[in-house]
Tab-separated table of C-alpha atoms in Angstrom:
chain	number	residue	atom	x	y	z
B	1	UNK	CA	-2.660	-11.793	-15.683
B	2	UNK	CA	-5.840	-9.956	-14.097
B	3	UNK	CA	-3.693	-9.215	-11.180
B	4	UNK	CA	-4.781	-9.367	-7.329
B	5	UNK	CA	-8.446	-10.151	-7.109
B	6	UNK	CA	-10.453	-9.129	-4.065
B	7	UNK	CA	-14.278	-9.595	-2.848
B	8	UNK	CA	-16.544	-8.243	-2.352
B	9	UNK	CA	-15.462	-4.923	-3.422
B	10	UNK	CA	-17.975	-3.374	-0.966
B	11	UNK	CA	-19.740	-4.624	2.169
B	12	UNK	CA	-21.806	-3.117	4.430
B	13	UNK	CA	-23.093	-5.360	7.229
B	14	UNK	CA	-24.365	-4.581	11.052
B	15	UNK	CA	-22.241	-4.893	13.839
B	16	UNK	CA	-22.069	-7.701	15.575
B	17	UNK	CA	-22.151	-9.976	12.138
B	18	UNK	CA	-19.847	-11.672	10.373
B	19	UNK	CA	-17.521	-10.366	7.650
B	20	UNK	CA	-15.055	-12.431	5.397
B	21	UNK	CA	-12.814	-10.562	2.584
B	22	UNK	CA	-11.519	-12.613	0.170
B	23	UNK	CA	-8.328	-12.421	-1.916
B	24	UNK	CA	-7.022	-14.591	-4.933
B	25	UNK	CA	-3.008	-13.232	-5.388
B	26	UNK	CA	-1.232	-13.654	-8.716
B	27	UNK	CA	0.055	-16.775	-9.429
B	28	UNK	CA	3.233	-17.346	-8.389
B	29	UNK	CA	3.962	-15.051	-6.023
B	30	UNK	CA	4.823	-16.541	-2.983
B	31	UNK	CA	4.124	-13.905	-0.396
B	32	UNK	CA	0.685	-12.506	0.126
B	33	UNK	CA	-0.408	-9.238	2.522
B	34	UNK	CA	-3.161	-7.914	3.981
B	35	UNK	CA	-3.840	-4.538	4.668
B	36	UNK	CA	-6.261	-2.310	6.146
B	37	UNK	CA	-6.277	1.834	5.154
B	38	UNK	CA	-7.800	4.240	6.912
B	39	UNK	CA	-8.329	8.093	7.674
B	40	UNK	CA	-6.775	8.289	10.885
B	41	UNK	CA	-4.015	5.694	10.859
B	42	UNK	CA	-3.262	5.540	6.719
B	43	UNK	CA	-2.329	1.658	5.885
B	44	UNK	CA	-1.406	-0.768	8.178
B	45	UNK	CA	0.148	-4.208	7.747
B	46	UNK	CA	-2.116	-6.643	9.787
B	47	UNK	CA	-0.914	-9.911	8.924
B	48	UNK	CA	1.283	-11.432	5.574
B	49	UNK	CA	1.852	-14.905	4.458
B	50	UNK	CA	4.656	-17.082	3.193
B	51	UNK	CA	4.189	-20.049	1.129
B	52	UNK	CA	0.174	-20.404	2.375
B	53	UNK	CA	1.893	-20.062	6.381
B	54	UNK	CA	1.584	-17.281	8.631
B	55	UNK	CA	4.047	-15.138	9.033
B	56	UNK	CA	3.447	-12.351	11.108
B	57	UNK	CA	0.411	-11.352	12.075
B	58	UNK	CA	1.656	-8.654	14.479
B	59	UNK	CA	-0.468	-6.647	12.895
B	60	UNK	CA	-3.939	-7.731	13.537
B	61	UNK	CA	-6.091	-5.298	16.023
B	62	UNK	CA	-8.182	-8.008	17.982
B	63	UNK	CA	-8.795	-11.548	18.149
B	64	UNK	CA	-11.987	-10.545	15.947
B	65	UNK	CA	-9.750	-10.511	13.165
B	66	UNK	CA	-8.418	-14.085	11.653
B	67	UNK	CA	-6.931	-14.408	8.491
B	68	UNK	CA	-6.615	-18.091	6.477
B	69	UNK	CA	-4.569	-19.225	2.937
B	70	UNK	CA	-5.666	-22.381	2.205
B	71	UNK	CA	-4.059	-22.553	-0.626
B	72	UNK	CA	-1.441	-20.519	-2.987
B	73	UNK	CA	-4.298	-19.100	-4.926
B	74	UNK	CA	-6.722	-17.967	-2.236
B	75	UNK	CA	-7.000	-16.294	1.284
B	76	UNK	CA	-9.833	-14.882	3.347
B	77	UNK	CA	-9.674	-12.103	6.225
B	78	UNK	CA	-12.564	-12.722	9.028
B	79	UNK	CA	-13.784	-10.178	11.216
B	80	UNK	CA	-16.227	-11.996	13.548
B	81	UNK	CA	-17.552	-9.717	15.570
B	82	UNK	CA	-17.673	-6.749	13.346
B	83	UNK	CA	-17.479	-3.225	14.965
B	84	UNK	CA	-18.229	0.218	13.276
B	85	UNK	CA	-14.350	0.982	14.193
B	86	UNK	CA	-13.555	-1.737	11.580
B	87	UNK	CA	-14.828	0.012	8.619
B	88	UNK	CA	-12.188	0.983	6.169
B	89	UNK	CA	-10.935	-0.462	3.114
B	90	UNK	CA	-8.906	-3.517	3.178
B	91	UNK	CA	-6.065	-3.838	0.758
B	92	UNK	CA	-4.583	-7.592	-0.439
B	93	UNK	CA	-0.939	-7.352	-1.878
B	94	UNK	CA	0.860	-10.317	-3.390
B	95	UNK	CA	4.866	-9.972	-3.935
B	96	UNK	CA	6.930	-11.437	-6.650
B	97	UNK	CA	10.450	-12.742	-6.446
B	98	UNK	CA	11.310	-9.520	-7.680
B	99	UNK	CA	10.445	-7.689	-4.144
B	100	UNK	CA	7.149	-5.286	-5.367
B	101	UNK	CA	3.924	-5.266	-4.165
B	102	UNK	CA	0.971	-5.694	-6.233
B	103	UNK	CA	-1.915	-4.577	-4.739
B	104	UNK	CA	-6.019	-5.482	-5.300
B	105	UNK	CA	-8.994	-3.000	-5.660
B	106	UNK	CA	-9.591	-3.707	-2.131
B	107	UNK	CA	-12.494	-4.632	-0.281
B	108	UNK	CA	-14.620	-1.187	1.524
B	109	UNK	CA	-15.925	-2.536	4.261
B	110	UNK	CA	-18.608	-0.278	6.421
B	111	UNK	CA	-20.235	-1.777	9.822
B	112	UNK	CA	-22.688	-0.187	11.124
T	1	UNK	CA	12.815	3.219	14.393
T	2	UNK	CA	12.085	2.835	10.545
T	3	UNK	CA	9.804	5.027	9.327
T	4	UNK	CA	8.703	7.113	6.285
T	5	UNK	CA	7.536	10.796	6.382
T	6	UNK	CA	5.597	12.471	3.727
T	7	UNK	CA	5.588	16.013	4.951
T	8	UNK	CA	3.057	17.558	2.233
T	9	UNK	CA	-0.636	16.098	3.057
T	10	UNK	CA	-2.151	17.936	0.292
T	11	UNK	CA	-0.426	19.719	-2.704
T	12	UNK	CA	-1.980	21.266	-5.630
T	13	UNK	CA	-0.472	22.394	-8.921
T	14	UNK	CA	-1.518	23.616	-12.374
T	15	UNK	CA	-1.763	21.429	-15.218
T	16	UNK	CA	1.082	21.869	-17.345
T	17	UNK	CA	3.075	22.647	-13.820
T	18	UNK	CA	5.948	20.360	-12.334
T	19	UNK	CA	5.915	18.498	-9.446
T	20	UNK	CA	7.882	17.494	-6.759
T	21	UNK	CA	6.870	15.096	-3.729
T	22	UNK	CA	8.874	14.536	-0.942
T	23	UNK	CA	9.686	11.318	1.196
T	24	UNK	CA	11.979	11.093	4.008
T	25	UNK	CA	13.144	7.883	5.745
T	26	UNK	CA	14.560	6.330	8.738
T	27	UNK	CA	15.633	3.126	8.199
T	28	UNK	CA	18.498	0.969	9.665
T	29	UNK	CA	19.643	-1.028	6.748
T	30	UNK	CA	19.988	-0.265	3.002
T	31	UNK	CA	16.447	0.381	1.855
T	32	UNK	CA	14.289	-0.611	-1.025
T	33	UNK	CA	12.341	2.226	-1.844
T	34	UNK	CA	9.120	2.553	-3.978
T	35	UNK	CA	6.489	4.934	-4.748
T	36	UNK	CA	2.676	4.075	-5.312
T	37	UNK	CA	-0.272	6.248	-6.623
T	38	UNK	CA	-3.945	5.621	-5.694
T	39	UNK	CA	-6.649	6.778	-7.628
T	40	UNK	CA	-10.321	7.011	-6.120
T	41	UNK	CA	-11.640	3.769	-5.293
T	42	UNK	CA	-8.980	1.850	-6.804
T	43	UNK	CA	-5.998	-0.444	-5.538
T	44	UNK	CA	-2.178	1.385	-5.246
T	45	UNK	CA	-0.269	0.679	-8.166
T	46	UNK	CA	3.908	0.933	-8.510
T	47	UNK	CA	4.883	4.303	-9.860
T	48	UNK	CA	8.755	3.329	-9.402
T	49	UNK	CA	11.425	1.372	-7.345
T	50	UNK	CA	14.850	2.370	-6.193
T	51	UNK	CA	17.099	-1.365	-4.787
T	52	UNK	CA	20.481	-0.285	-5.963
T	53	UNK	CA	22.545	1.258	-8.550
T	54	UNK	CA	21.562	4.742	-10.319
T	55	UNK	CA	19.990	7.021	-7.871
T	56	UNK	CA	17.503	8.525	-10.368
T	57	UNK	CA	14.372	5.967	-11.612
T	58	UNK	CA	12.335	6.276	-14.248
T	59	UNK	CA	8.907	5.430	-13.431
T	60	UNK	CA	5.485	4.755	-15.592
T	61	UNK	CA	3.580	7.722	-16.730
T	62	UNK	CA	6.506	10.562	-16.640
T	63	UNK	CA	7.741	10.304	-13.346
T	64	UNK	CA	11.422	9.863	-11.697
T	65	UNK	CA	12.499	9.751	-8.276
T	66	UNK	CA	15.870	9.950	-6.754
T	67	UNK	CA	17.126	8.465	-4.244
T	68	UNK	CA	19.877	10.385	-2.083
T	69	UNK	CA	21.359	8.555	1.018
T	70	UNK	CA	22.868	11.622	2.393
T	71	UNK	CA	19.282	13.246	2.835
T	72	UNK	CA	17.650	10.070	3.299
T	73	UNK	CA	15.202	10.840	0.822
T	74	UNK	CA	13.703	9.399	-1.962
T	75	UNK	CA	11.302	12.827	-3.384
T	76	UNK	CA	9.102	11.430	-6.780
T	77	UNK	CA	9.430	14.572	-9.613
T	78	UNK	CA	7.515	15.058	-12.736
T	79	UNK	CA	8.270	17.731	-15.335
T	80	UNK	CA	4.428	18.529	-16.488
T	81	UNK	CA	1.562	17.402	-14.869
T	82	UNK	CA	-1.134	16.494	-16.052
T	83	UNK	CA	-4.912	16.313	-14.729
T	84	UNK	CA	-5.184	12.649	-15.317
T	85	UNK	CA	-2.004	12.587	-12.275
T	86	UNK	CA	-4.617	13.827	-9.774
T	87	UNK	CA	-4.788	11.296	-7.455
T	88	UNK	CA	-2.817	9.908	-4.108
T	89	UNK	CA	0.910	9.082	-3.742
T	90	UNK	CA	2.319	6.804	-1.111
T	91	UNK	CA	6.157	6.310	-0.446
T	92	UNK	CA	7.161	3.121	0.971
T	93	UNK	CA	10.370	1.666	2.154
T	94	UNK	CA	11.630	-2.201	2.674
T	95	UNK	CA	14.479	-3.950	2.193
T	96	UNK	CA	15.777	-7.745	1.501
T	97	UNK	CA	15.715	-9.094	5.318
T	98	UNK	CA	12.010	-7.881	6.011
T	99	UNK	CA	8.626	-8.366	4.203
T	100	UNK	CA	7.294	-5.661	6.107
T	101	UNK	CA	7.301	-2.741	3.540
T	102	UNK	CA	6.348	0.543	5.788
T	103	UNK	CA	4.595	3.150	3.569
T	104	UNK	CA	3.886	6.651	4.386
T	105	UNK	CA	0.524	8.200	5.311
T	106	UNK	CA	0.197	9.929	1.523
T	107	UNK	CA	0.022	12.796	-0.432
T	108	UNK	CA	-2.812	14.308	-2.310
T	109	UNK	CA	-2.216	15.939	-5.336
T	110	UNK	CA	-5.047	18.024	-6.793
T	111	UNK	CA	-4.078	19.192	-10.118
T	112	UNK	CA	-5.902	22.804	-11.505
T	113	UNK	CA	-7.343	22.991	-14.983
């Protein structure tokens, strides 16, 4: 299995653009997570999926941020307008049955 | 309120040395409780779980945790360390009625040649 699979694994883009992060989980694993890690505030939850549906997305800053799973095997995170106090790197987890979190590379994302 | 405390930011030990990490918890129900190390650049992988049964886990690459309810902690040990072990380590709690794993803000372990 090559595990969580996230791109790109670096972006640097100009605020006010567009940025989408994309994450393929492992197959089968029904839940998938994204996070976002940072100096200041270490790694929050901002939004996690169940069976492609939202679950709670409690965690997402702004309505900049929107987060998609089309399907069981793929799921974007959109920041549209980016900010510079977006940059960080953002983590995608998928969970098995079993209850652990396997996490990506993660995506680094710097707006300037 | 659930929460996890890592009290040590950084720590730094000799090669050779042994470690211990600490992780404290508040949480209302029984906890699932996990460790994680990230190295530069990379993703967090699973060091070890704790969900029930013996209190002291055996992890990947040497190291053991164990868990003790009375203390509420869960500290991560490791007899010799090794450079390669450089890196940082995350606790994180859950449990089976919540997705929402909450993880700790880290320790940094720099490891002296």
């Amino acid at each position: 299995d090559a595990g969580v699979i996230q791109s790109p694994r670096h972006e640097v883009t100009e605020m006010g653009q567009e940025v989408t992060l994309r994450c393929k989980p492992i197959s089968g694993h029904d839940y998938l997570f994204w996070y976002r890690q940072t100096m200041m505030r270490g790694l929050e939850l901002l939004i996690y999926f169940n069976n492609n549906v939202p679950i709670d997305d409690s965690g997402m800053p702004e309505d900049r941020f929107s987060a998609k799973m089309p399907n069981a095997s793929f799921s974007t995170l959109k920041i549209q307008p980016s900010e510079p106090r977006d940059s960080a790197v953002y983590f995608c987890a998928s969970r098995s049955g079993a209850n652990v979190l396997t996490f990506g590379a993660g995506s680094r994302l710097t707006v300037l | 309120a659930q929460s996890v405390t890592q009290p040590d930011i950084h720590i730094t030990v000799s090669e050779g040395a042994s470690l211990e990490l600490r992780c404290n918890y508040s949480y209302g129900a029984t906890p699932y409780l996990f460790w994680y190390v990230q190295s530069p650049g990379q993703g967090l992988q699973l060091l070890l779980k704790y969900f029930s049964g013996d209190t002291l886990v055996q992890g990947i690459k040497g190291f053991e945790a164990e868990f003790k309810r009375s203390q509420s902690s869960f500290n991560l040990r490791k007899p010799s360390v090794h450079w390669s072990d450089a890196a940082e380590y995350f606790c994180a709690v859950g449990s089976s009625g919540t997705y929402k794993y909450i993880f700790g803000t880290g320790t940094r372990l720099k490891v002296l040649a």
